[in-house]
């Protein structure tokens, strides 16, 4: 095998609606076309009865005839549970697999979303092999910035099922930045990447420093895109044509027509919808204007506003969005004039429209692939964690180890101990999210580290989080006494993400910031109370009558105040903190007496012990 064969790496944009493959050829990134000259491969797979699966355009053509066996938007199912996708408007059936993750159900067969994505990837691989006349074994695949570990792993698995080694999972907005050639901007440039595709919305703010890209903030909505506009237009068409009780097949035809109308209305003012033989031999027709489309789309597209403002706030750009050096557009839906107007309004400047928005991500993936196989000069890309990562600690609190927007690859750790005596191990719940209480965050995985039981605070467990350049997380827990390691591999089945979007997670954390913080302060204060009350019992047992009456009374009343505050309804964190402080002060003489007693005992032991020389 020649070196060029082993070194070839392609870049793939595995999109919700369309997918593309590219490569760097003679120093330039190019997209590869299939035998019909098409570069955009519809991300659709159809399963005709008794025949081989169809992929791309032929599959899409089957959608209106065979909606139940034609799979589109499968990216939305990747690494997710049925409950998390129940409000998706899917024309096909899904069920819960044996491990709880969504499976597509076709007649009597069941497919994992990654198995269907693998068919799309296989087609892209074949297209690339035919165009390049050499085998393709390695790929860079892009994913939305908000994909969690499970979704990234599922994408990687899809690649492997297609016979590809996935050498890098790259965030889509980061890839787009490369395609727009942002590395040619001046030092300290700041850019927004606005990516609205068929199924996902991402906004990323990048900064270029000393020739290095850094993603300083990301935000978005994993369930917002052109598909939603299609459905809004479908409702409008249903109303205009006074249709009711549509069959699955009719809905699919009308949805396809809605998409065509929407795309045409990006350049035309009006579009005539024609539905030949729609109801028996009756054909239907109606006119729809850009104005009508925009009125139907506005409430959906308004949902881009909040993530943009949050990303700007996270990047500390706030009200100064117009100071951004550029705003670039990515994703087919940014061809809509309404979207472009909204972007200009939100960012206070006209967006850069020099690239095809639906090809930018694939071109960027090709450039990154070119960098990895040495066909392009090195450009270092840095990504960030979209949400904080941490573990649950005593009292049900979230302990953040890698904060949100940490540049990856990243590694961080902390030392933990046993909060209670005689514990036989420590449960490590790996969490992702922005809420103060562990229960409100998403559980990514769980494992237990056993250690020798001992007094409170005797165990020493180091927990380390490491995210590689693909955004994949490895959690290592080490018992520092025995140096024994436990490593959590976060596979798809270990991912236990709740039915919430990342977008919802961030807005909930803002919404509940006050009550969350109060609960954290309350929980911390309560743990402190419990610790002090237990210590007090022990001190009393040790000291017996040694404490003067007056101090006994002060301690007793401070103790009573703490117990009272603990039982106050609703919980009053400030009151408990104050009571804790008073008890702390009241028990100071006790502590001094304990120390005195311990020293006296130690001295006595020394006097009676045999001397070393004797
Ligand atoms: P992508 O995920 O980037 O492939 O984008 C696909 C989405 O872009 C789909 O919802 C398409 O309907 C939409 N799209 C493609 N071309 C246009 C266009 N000319 N006007 C409006 N939307 C478009």
XYZ file of C-alpha atoms and ligand atoms in Angstrom:
637
model
C 0.000 0.000 0.000
C 1.465 3.376 -0.905
C 1.864 6.106 1.671
C -0.802 8.273 0.061
C -3.319 5.453 0.567
C -2.625 5.166 4.257
C -2.495 8.912 4.791
C -5.689 9.892 2.977
C -8.293 11.358 5.332
C -11.637 12.709 4.119
C -13.806 15.318 5.824
C -17.500 14.524 6.281
C -20.418 16.755 7.202
C -23.000 14.245 8.453
C -26.013 16.550 8.400
C -29.593 16.176 9.572
C -30.878 16.929 6.078
C -27.868 16.607 3.788
C -24.401 15.123 4.018
C -21.220 15.894 2.090
C -17.693 14.589 1.735
C -14.561 16.553 0.889
C -10.816 16.260 0.724
C -7.787 18.477 0.272
C -6.430 18.070 -3.216
C -3.240 19.854 -4.342
C -3.564 22.146 -1.314
C -7.211 23.092 -1.930
C -10.284 21.771 -0.144
C -12.819 20.359 -2.594
C -16.148 18.621 -2.233
C -16.616 15.344 -4.051
C -19.528 14.652 -6.383
C -21.249 11.340 -7.058
C -21.615 9.778 -10.511
C -24.525 12.150 -11.278
C -22.463 15.198 -10.364
C -24.303 15.839 -7.072
C -22.344 16.889 -3.990
C -25.232 17.130 -1.538
C -26.381 13.669 -0.475
C -29.813 13.813 1.192
C -29.467 12.152 4.614
C -32.277 9.741 3.792
C -32.441 5.941 3.739
C -35.384 3.965 2.411
C -36.050 0.269 2.945
C -38.107 -1.131 0.034
C -39.768 -4.441 0.812
C -37.468 -7.310 -0.074
C -34.877 -4.999 -1.671
C -31.591 -3.390 -0.718
C -31.788 -0.092 1.213
C -31.777 3.035 -0.969
C -29.665 5.996 0.111
C -29.897 9.696 -0.804
C -32.063 11.094 -3.590
C -33.807 7.795 -4.528
C -34.668 7.293 -0.859
C -36.041 10.799 -0.598
C -38.236 10.194 -3.639
C -39.775 7.280 -1.717
C -40.650 9.431 1.244
C -44.162 10.352 0.181
C -44.964 6.832 -1.041
C -43.325 4.925 1.787
C -43.181 7.298 4.755
C -42.989 4.485 7.294
C -39.948 2.844 5.729
C -38.101 5.984 4.642
C -35.845 7.363 7.336
C -34.923 11.061 7.368
C -33.494 13.314 10.108
C -31.991 10.243 11.808
C -29.324 12.513 13.286
C -31.956 13.716 15.744
C -32.174 10.191 17.176
C -28.454 9.587 17.591
C -27.620 8.561 21.152
C -31.071 9.494 22.463
C -33.941 7.764 24.247
C -37.469 7.567 22.799
C -38.773 9.927 25.511
C -36.277 12.539 24.376
C -37.592 12.529 20.832
C -41.280 11.949 21.455
C -42.281 15.366 20.178
C -40.331 14.965 16.943
C -42.648 14.670 14.001
C -41.283 11.426 12.560
C -43.065 9.625 9.734
C -41.634 6.280 10.875
C -41.916 4.251 14.059
C -39.337 4.118 16.784
C -39.083 1.938 19.878
C -36.887 1.619 22.884
C -33.973 -0.801 22.396
C -32.930 -3.259 25.110
C -30.667 -0.598 26.650
C -33.316 2.124 26.521
C -32.004 3.973 23.461
C -34.132 4.727 20.427
C -34.295 2.241 17.579
C -35.986 2.715 14.246
C -38.593 0.094 13.552
C -39.081 -0.985 9.950
C -41.587 -3.756 9.409
C -40.156 -6.489 11.639
C -36.648 -5.142 11.703
C -35.028 -2.734 14.135
C -32.119 -0.436 13.427
C -29.932 1.724 15.629
C -29.745 5.353 14.383
C -26.008 4.838 13.939
C -26.662 1.841 11.678
C -28.746 4.078 9.432
C -26.159 6.874 9.574
C -23.581 4.220 8.665
C -25.438 3.575 5.386
C -25.183 7.291 4.569
C -21.493 7.305 5.489
C -20.882 4.186 3.399
C -22.371 5.981 0.406
C -20.127 9.001 0.988
C -17.135 6.694 1.341
C -18.005 5.046 -1.987
C -18.457 8.462 -3.642
C -15.033 9.538 -2.381
C -13.380 6.273 -3.444
C -14.850 6.550 -6.937
C -13.827 10.198 -7.289
C -10.317 9.760 -5.884
C -9.719 6.275 -7.286
C -8.199 5.105 -4.029
C -9.495 3.413 -0.887
C -10.783 5.680 1.869
C -10.260 4.412 5.399
C -10.091 7.468 7.632
C -12.405 10.403 8.185
C -13.036 13.556 10.176
C -16.762 13.797 10.950
C -18.501 16.926 12.176
C -21.201 17.137 14.850
C -23.220 20.037 16.306
C -21.391 21.796 19.120
C -24.113 20.677 21.513
C -23.801 16.943 20.931
C -23.086 15.286 24.276
C -20.655 12.435 24.784
C -23.239 9.789 23.932
C -24.138 11.461 20.667
C -20.477 11.938 19.736
C -19.774 8.287 20.509
C -22.778 7.204 18.431
C -21.407 9.258 15.510
C -18.020 7.629 15.907
C -19.649 4.203 15.917
C -21.589 5.058 12.764
C -18.257 5.791 11.088
C -16.797 2.498 12.260
C -19.843 0.572 11.034
C -19.250 2.183 7.644
C -15.668 0.921 7.676
C -14.091 4.263 8.549
C -11.644 5.096 11.283
C -12.928 8.363 12.726
C -9.741 10.251 13.458
C -11.489 13.370 14.725
C -14.963 14.484 15.712
C -15.087 18.197 14.920
C -17.658 20.785 15.967
C -19.553 22.097 12.958
C -19.109 25.841 13.672
C -15.388 25.339 14.157
C -15.189 23.609 10.783
C -17.111 26.458 9.172
C -14.674 29.013 10.543
C -11.903 27.226 8.678
C -13.887 27.188 5.451
C -14.437 30.946 5.597
C -10.657 31.309 5.875
C -10.861 33.141 9.156
C -7.233 32.332 9.887
C -6.446 35.100 7.400
C -8.082 37.737 9.586
C -5.904 39.982 11.722
C -4.772 39.217 15.251
C -7.366 39.343 18.003
C -10.254 39.012 15.556
C -13.579 37.901 16.937
C -16.165 36.119 14.842
C -19.663 34.723 15.289
C -20.614 31.519 13.443
C -24.391 31.388 12.979
C -25.369 27.887 11.884
C -29.000 27.095 11.150
C -29.397 23.827 9.270
C -32.267 21.410 8.843
C -32.420 20.182 12.410
C -30.039 22.053 14.676
C -29.031 25.578 15.540
C -25.560 26.490 16.800
C -24.079 29.837 17.595
C -20.370 29.976 18.341
C -18.076 32.866 19.110
C -14.506 32.350 18.052
C -11.407 34.344 18.714
C -8.247 34.273 16.658
C -5.121 34.751 18.755
C -1.595 34.338 17.486
C -2.788 32.240 14.585
C -4.856 29.951 16.811
C -8.637 29.649 16.788
C -10.330 29.480 20.120
C -14.046 28.910 20.584
C -14.809 31.294 23.418
C -18.517 30.492 23.748
C -21.106 28.220 22.234
C -24.846 28.013 22.591
C -27.749 26.765 20.528
C -30.800 24.605 20.272
C -30.508 20.950 19.295
C -34.069 20.913 18.025
C -34.424 23.967 15.835
C -33.993 24.205 12.097
C -35.470 24.375 8.635
C -37.462 21.183 9.273
C -39.524 23.140 11.821
C -40.193 25.861 9.264
C -41.327 23.150 6.815
C -43.827 21.885 9.379
C -45.151 25.407 10.058
C -45.609 25.910 6.323
C -47.296 22.507 6.087
C -49.900 23.697 8.631
C -50.395 26.878 6.651
C -50.870 24.911 3.409
C -53.295 22.505 5.109
C -55.333 25.504 6.233
C -55.172 27.271 2.860
C -56.257 24.135 1.030
C -58.922 23.310 3.684
C -57.467 19.822 4.097
C -58.235 17.513 6.983
C -57.585 13.879 7.932
C -54.480 13.549 5.791
C -53.024 10.078 5.354
C -49.362 9.574 6.257
C -48.526 9.531 2.583
C -50.408 12.770 1.892
C -48.713 14.505 4.835
C -45.316 13.427 3.519
C -46.111 14.765 0.024
C -47.338 18.036 1.439
C -44.279 18.345 3.683
C -41.997 17.833 0.699
C -43.966 20.504 -1.169
C -43.669 22.855 1.831
C -39.881 22.441 1.795
C -39.720 23.152 -1.936
C -41.933 26.230 -1.527
C -39.805 27.504 1.369
C -36.560 27.095 -0.569
C -37.984 28.778 -3.678
C -39.280 31.667 -1.582
C -35.698 32.538 -0.607
C -35.295 33.994 -4.083
C -38.909 34.362 -5.363
C -41.695 36.500 -3.941
C -44.416 33.909 -4.576
C -44.624 30.180 -5.245
C -47.403 28.051 -6.685
C -47.959 24.800 -4.857
C -49.189 22.092 -7.204
C -50.421 18.752 -5.957
C -51.451 16.567 -8.902
C -53.949 13.780 -8.067
C -53.679 14.601 -4.384
C -57.115 13.307 -3.393
C -58.064 10.484 -5.735
C -58.050 12.093 -9.167
C -58.458 15.581 -7.731
C -55.450 17.903 -8.121
C -54.910 20.857 -5.798
C -53.125 24.133 -6.278
C -52.558 27.267 -4.240
C -50.274 30.258 -4.109
C -48.054 31.108 -1.174
C -46.071 34.334 -0.745
C -42.763 35.025 0.994
C -44.658 37.294 3.329
C -46.950 34.441 4.410
C -43.977 32.119 4.879
C -42.183 34.700 6.989
C -45.222 35.226 9.214
C -45.456 31.457 9.791
C -41.699 31.122 10.335
C -41.157 34.136 12.588
C -42.230 32.533 15.910
C -39.929 29.563 15.216
C -36.979 31.635 14.106
C -37.358 33.956 17.089
C -35.941 31.057 19.095
C -32.443 31.827 17.740
C -32.358 35.118 19.623
C -31.865 33.877 23.200
C -28.952 31.492 22.462
C -27.204 34.330 20.552
C -27.573 36.741 23.447
C -26.395 34.120 25.918
C -23.321 33.269 23.854
C -22.488 36.982 23.599
C -22.888 37.322 27.360
C -20.739 34.219 27.983
C -18.011 35.635 25.757
C -18.320 38.934 27.658
C -19.242 40.727 24.454
C -22.688 41.634 25.758
C -24.090 44.696 24.029
C -21.053 45.195 21.823
C -21.943 42.589 19.185
C -21.327 45.132 16.416
C -17.655 45.059 17.424
C -17.378 41.472 16.201
C -15.120 41.419 13.168
C -17.422 39.110 11.214
C -20.591 37.117 11.410
C -20.531 34.077 9.135
C -23.500 32.040 7.974
C -23.662 28.266 7.920
C -26.496 25.843 7.145
C -29.050 25.807 4.337
C -31.639 27.695 6.345
C -29.468 30.821 6.447
C -30.406 31.265 2.781
C -33.766 32.552 4.004
C -33.877 36.361 3.717
C -35.745 36.531 7.046
C -32.890 34.702 8.790
C -30.334 37.069 7.275
C -32.343 40.102 8.438
C -32.585 38.652 11.941
C -28.848 37.948 12.076
C -28.098 41.522 10.959
C -30.425 42.857 13.632
C -29.113 40.665 16.492
C -25.433 41.293 15.706
C -25.734 44.879 14.494
C -23.953 44.102 11.213
C -24.515 42.435 7.847
C -23.412 38.782 7.826
C -20.641 37.482 5.544
C -22.267 35.535 2.710
C -19.179 34.706 0.650
C -19.408 30.915 1.090
C -22.196 28.505 0.232
C -23.725 28.128 3.694
C -24.601 24.476 3.107
C -21.064 23.539 2.035
C -18.981 25.448 4.591
C -18.963 22.724 7.272
C -17.910 20.001 4.844
C -15.175 22.215 3.406
C -13.931 22.909 6.924
C -13.989 19.178 7.722
C -11.928 18.592 4.577
C -9.434 21.270 5.646
C -9.149 19.724 9.119
C -8.658 16.300 7.511
C -6.000 17.860 5.302
C -4.252 19.273 8.356
C -4.311 15.866 10.071
C -2.799 14.056 7.129
C -0.274 16.778 6.484
C -1.780 18.102 3.248
C -2.392 21.578 4.751
C -0.193 23.628 7.022
C -0.961 23.181 10.696
C -3.833 25.250 12.101
C -4.575 24.535 15.717
C -8.222 24.385 16.628
C -9.450 24.708 20.131
C -12.982 23.840 21.160
C -14.789 24.324 24.433
C -17.055 22.218 26.641
C -20.649 23.297 26.010
C -21.786 22.408 29.546
C -20.050 21.964 32.894
C -18.888 18.482 33.877
C -18.548 17.258 37.431
C -19.592 14.717 40.023
C -22.200 14.526 42.735
C -20.847 15.148 46.203
C -22.225 14.569 49.679
C -25.612 16.176 50.212
C -26.585 15.826 46.550
C -24.586 18.832 45.363
C -23.032 19.280 41.928
C -19.250 19.606 42.185
C -17.949 21.054 38.925
C -14.600 19.695 37.766
C -14.489 21.099 34.238
C -16.542 24.309 34.000
C -18.613 25.180 30.950
C -16.611 26.715 28.104
C -13.336 25.056 29.174
C -11.029 24.814 26.181
C -10.509 21.191 25.131
C -8.541 18.936 25.204
C -8.631 19.390 28.955
C -7.714 17.563 32.133
C -8.671 18.473 35.707
C -9.025 16.688 38.992
C -9.907 16.977 42.628
C -9.326 14.998 45.804
C -12.349 13.645 47.676
C -12.714 11.881 50.997
C -15.318 9.844 52.861
C -17.813 12.135 54.598
C -19.027 9.341 56.889
C -17.099 6.775 58.941
C -16.896 3.142 57.838
C -17.888 3.773 54.234
C -16.869 0.843 52.070
C -16.572 2.807 48.888
C -17.546 5.904 47.013
C -20.213 6.215 44.335
C -19.135 8.438 41.510
C -21.966 9.943 39.488
C -20.650 11.804 36.488
C -22.833 14.799 35.712
C -23.231 17.346 32.942
C -25.131 20.566 33.451
C -25.376 23.953 35.043
C -27.639 23.343 38.036
C -26.440 23.508 41.647
C -28.151 20.297 42.744
C -26.919 17.019 41.239
C -30.457 15.740 40.641
C -31.170 18.592 38.178
C -28.183 17.773 35.965
C -27.779 14.984 33.422
C -26.148 11.767 34.511
C -23.511 10.629 32.018
C -22.338 7.615 33.962
C -22.007 5.962 37.329
C -19.503 3.735 39.052
C -18.359 2.747 42.505
C -14.831 2.798 43.836
C -14.333 0.429 46.786
C -11.889 1.319 49.544
C -11.016 0.168 53.027
C -13.526 1.338 55.655
C -12.073 3.782 58.162
C -12.898 6.882 60.169
C -14.500 9.872 58.495
C -12.024 11.699 56.267
C -9.567 8.777 56.113
C -10.065 7.834 52.469
C -8.328 9.790 49.721
C -9.861 9.478 46.285
C -8.550 11.465 43.363
C -11.050 12.003 40.557
C -9.762 13.138 37.201
C -11.737 14.219 34.148
C -10.055 14.119 30.792
C -11.670 15.217 27.536
C -9.816 14.436 24.371
C -9.840 16.521 21.228
C -13.027 14.739 20.067
C -14.888 15.913 23.146
C -15.046 12.377 24.510
C -14.850 12.084 28.275
C -12.788 9.664 30.385
C -13.285 9.673 34.150
C -10.596 8.172 36.346
C -10.935 7.597 40.092
C -7.853 6.625 42.112
C -7.674 5.356 45.680
C -4.449 7.131 46.581
C -3.734 4.646 49.408
C -3.576 1.623 47.134
C -3.018 3.488 43.869
C -5.846 1.456 42.404
C -7.571 3.104 39.430
C -11.101 2.761 38.141
C -11.752 4.258 34.727
C -15.222 4.979 33.426
C -15.594 4.530 29.709
C -18.642 6.531 28.746
C -20.264 4.347 26.118
C -23.656 5.032 24.623
C -25.346 2.671 27.079
C -23.827 4.495 30.022
C -25.256 7.819 28.930
C -28.345 8.726 30.837
C -29.365 12.119 29.578
C -32.696 13.421 30.741
C -35.381 14.563 28.375
C -34.099 18.096 28.144
C -32.212 20.083 25.620
C -28.967 21.805 26.409
C -30.741 25.053 25.613
C -33.360 24.253 28.256
C -30.600 23.325 30.695
C -28.950 26.716 30.387
C -32.159 28.710 30.530
C -33.340 26.675 33.524
C -30.086 27.321 35.318
C -30.648 31.055 34.811
C -34.304 30.798 35.786
C -33.573 28.815 38.960
C -30.304 30.559 39.826
C -31.702 32.104 42.994
C -33.537 29.083 44.403
C -30.689 26.756 43.356
C -28.145 28.892 45.167
C -30.377 29.003 48.262
C -30.689 25.244 48.207
C -26.912 24.851 47.904
C -26.315 27.218 50.847
C -29.002 25.388 52.856
C -27.540 21.962 52.062
C -24.026 23.074 52.948
C -25.239 24.659 56.188
C -27.252 21.536 57.057
C -24.219 19.302 56.540
C -22.197 21.612 58.770
C -24.941 21.451 61.471
C -25.016 17.669 61.342
C -21.253 17.522 61.619
C -21.190 19.920 64.605
C -24.028 18.163 66.422
C -22.269 14.805 66.067
C -18.993 16.349 67.273
C -20.850 17.860 70.234
C -22.220 14.491 71.284
C -18.739 13.023 71.138
C -17.249 15.916 73.132
C -19.894 15.536 75.822
C -19.183 11.849 76.110
C -15.443 12.511 76.352
C -15.589 15.395 78.795
C -18.401 14.245 81.048
C -18.828 16.797 83.867
C -15.586 18.663 83.092
C -17.415 21.595 81.520
C -18.469 24.488 83.838
C -22.257 24.927 84.289
C -22.365 28.376 82.670
C -20.724 27.178 79.451
C -22.890 24.081 79.440
C -25.976 26.313 79.351
C -24.604 28.485 76.512
C -23.807 25.384 74.458
C -27.221 23.910 75.172
C -29.058 27.024 73.990
C -26.896 27.324 70.842
C -27.555 23.634 70.137
C -31.286 24.176 70.573
C -31.177 27.108 68.117
C -29.460 24.915 65.504
C -32.003 22.107 65.917
C -34.824 24.620 65.657
C -33.354 26.185 62.506
C -32.952 22.703 60.993
C -36.672 22.106 61.431
C -37.800 25.522 60.182
C -40.306 25.350 57.325
C -39.692 26.639 54.703
C -35.945 26.138 55.152
C -34.137 29.346 56.057
C -30.487 29.011 55.057
C -29.397 32.321 56.599
C -30.970 31.485 59.962
C -29.240 28.091 59.993
C -25.888 29.633 59.068
C -26.180 32.102 61.938
C -27.163 29.361 64.382
C -24.184 27.292 63.185
C -21.848 30.185 63.795
C -23.174 30.689 67.323
C -22.813 27.007 68.099
C -19.293 27.118 66.698
C -18.421 29.996 69.034
C -20.214 28.429 72.018
C -18.288 25.172 71.645
C -14.878 26.851 71.503
C -14.169 26.267 75.234
C -15.211 22.645 74.721
C -12.704 22.261 71.928
C -9.991 23.826 74.080
C -10.784 21.416 76.914
C -10.702 18.474 74.511
C -7.274 19.500 73.237
C -6.035 19.922 76.815
C -7.344 16.493 77.742
C -5.820 14.857 74.684
C -2.428 16.450 75.407
C -2.521 15.351 79.022
C -3.311 11.815 77.913
C -0.520 11.824 75.348
C 1.960 13.088 77.951
C 0.886 10.437 80.400
C 1.284 7.750 77.737
C 4.792 9.004 76.985
C 5.823 8.960 80.652
C 4.655 5.409 81.117
C 5.958 4.046 77.804
C 9.291 2.161 77.846
C 12.093 4.398 76.606
C 13.745 3.604 73.250
C 17.200 3.098 74.759
C 16.189 0.792 77.570
P -28.329 21.750 6.104
O -28.680 21.004 7.390
O -27.295 22.777 6.274
O -28.129 20.851 4.945
O -29.624 22.604 5.775
C -30.790 22.021 5.346
C -31.911 22.977 5.532
O -31.693 24.127 4.730
C -33.228 22.366 5.110
O -34.231 22.713 6.044
C -33.452 23.023 3.777
O -34.838 23.111 3.464
C -32.864 24.402 4.016
N -32.562 25.079 2.764
C -31.769 24.649 1.748
N -31.792 25.537 0.741
C -32.601 26.553 1.144
C -33.040 27.770 0.548
N -32.667 28.123 -0.676
N -33.884 28.560 1.270
C -34.289 28.221 2.503
N -33.908 27.086 3.116
C -33.088 26.260 2.439
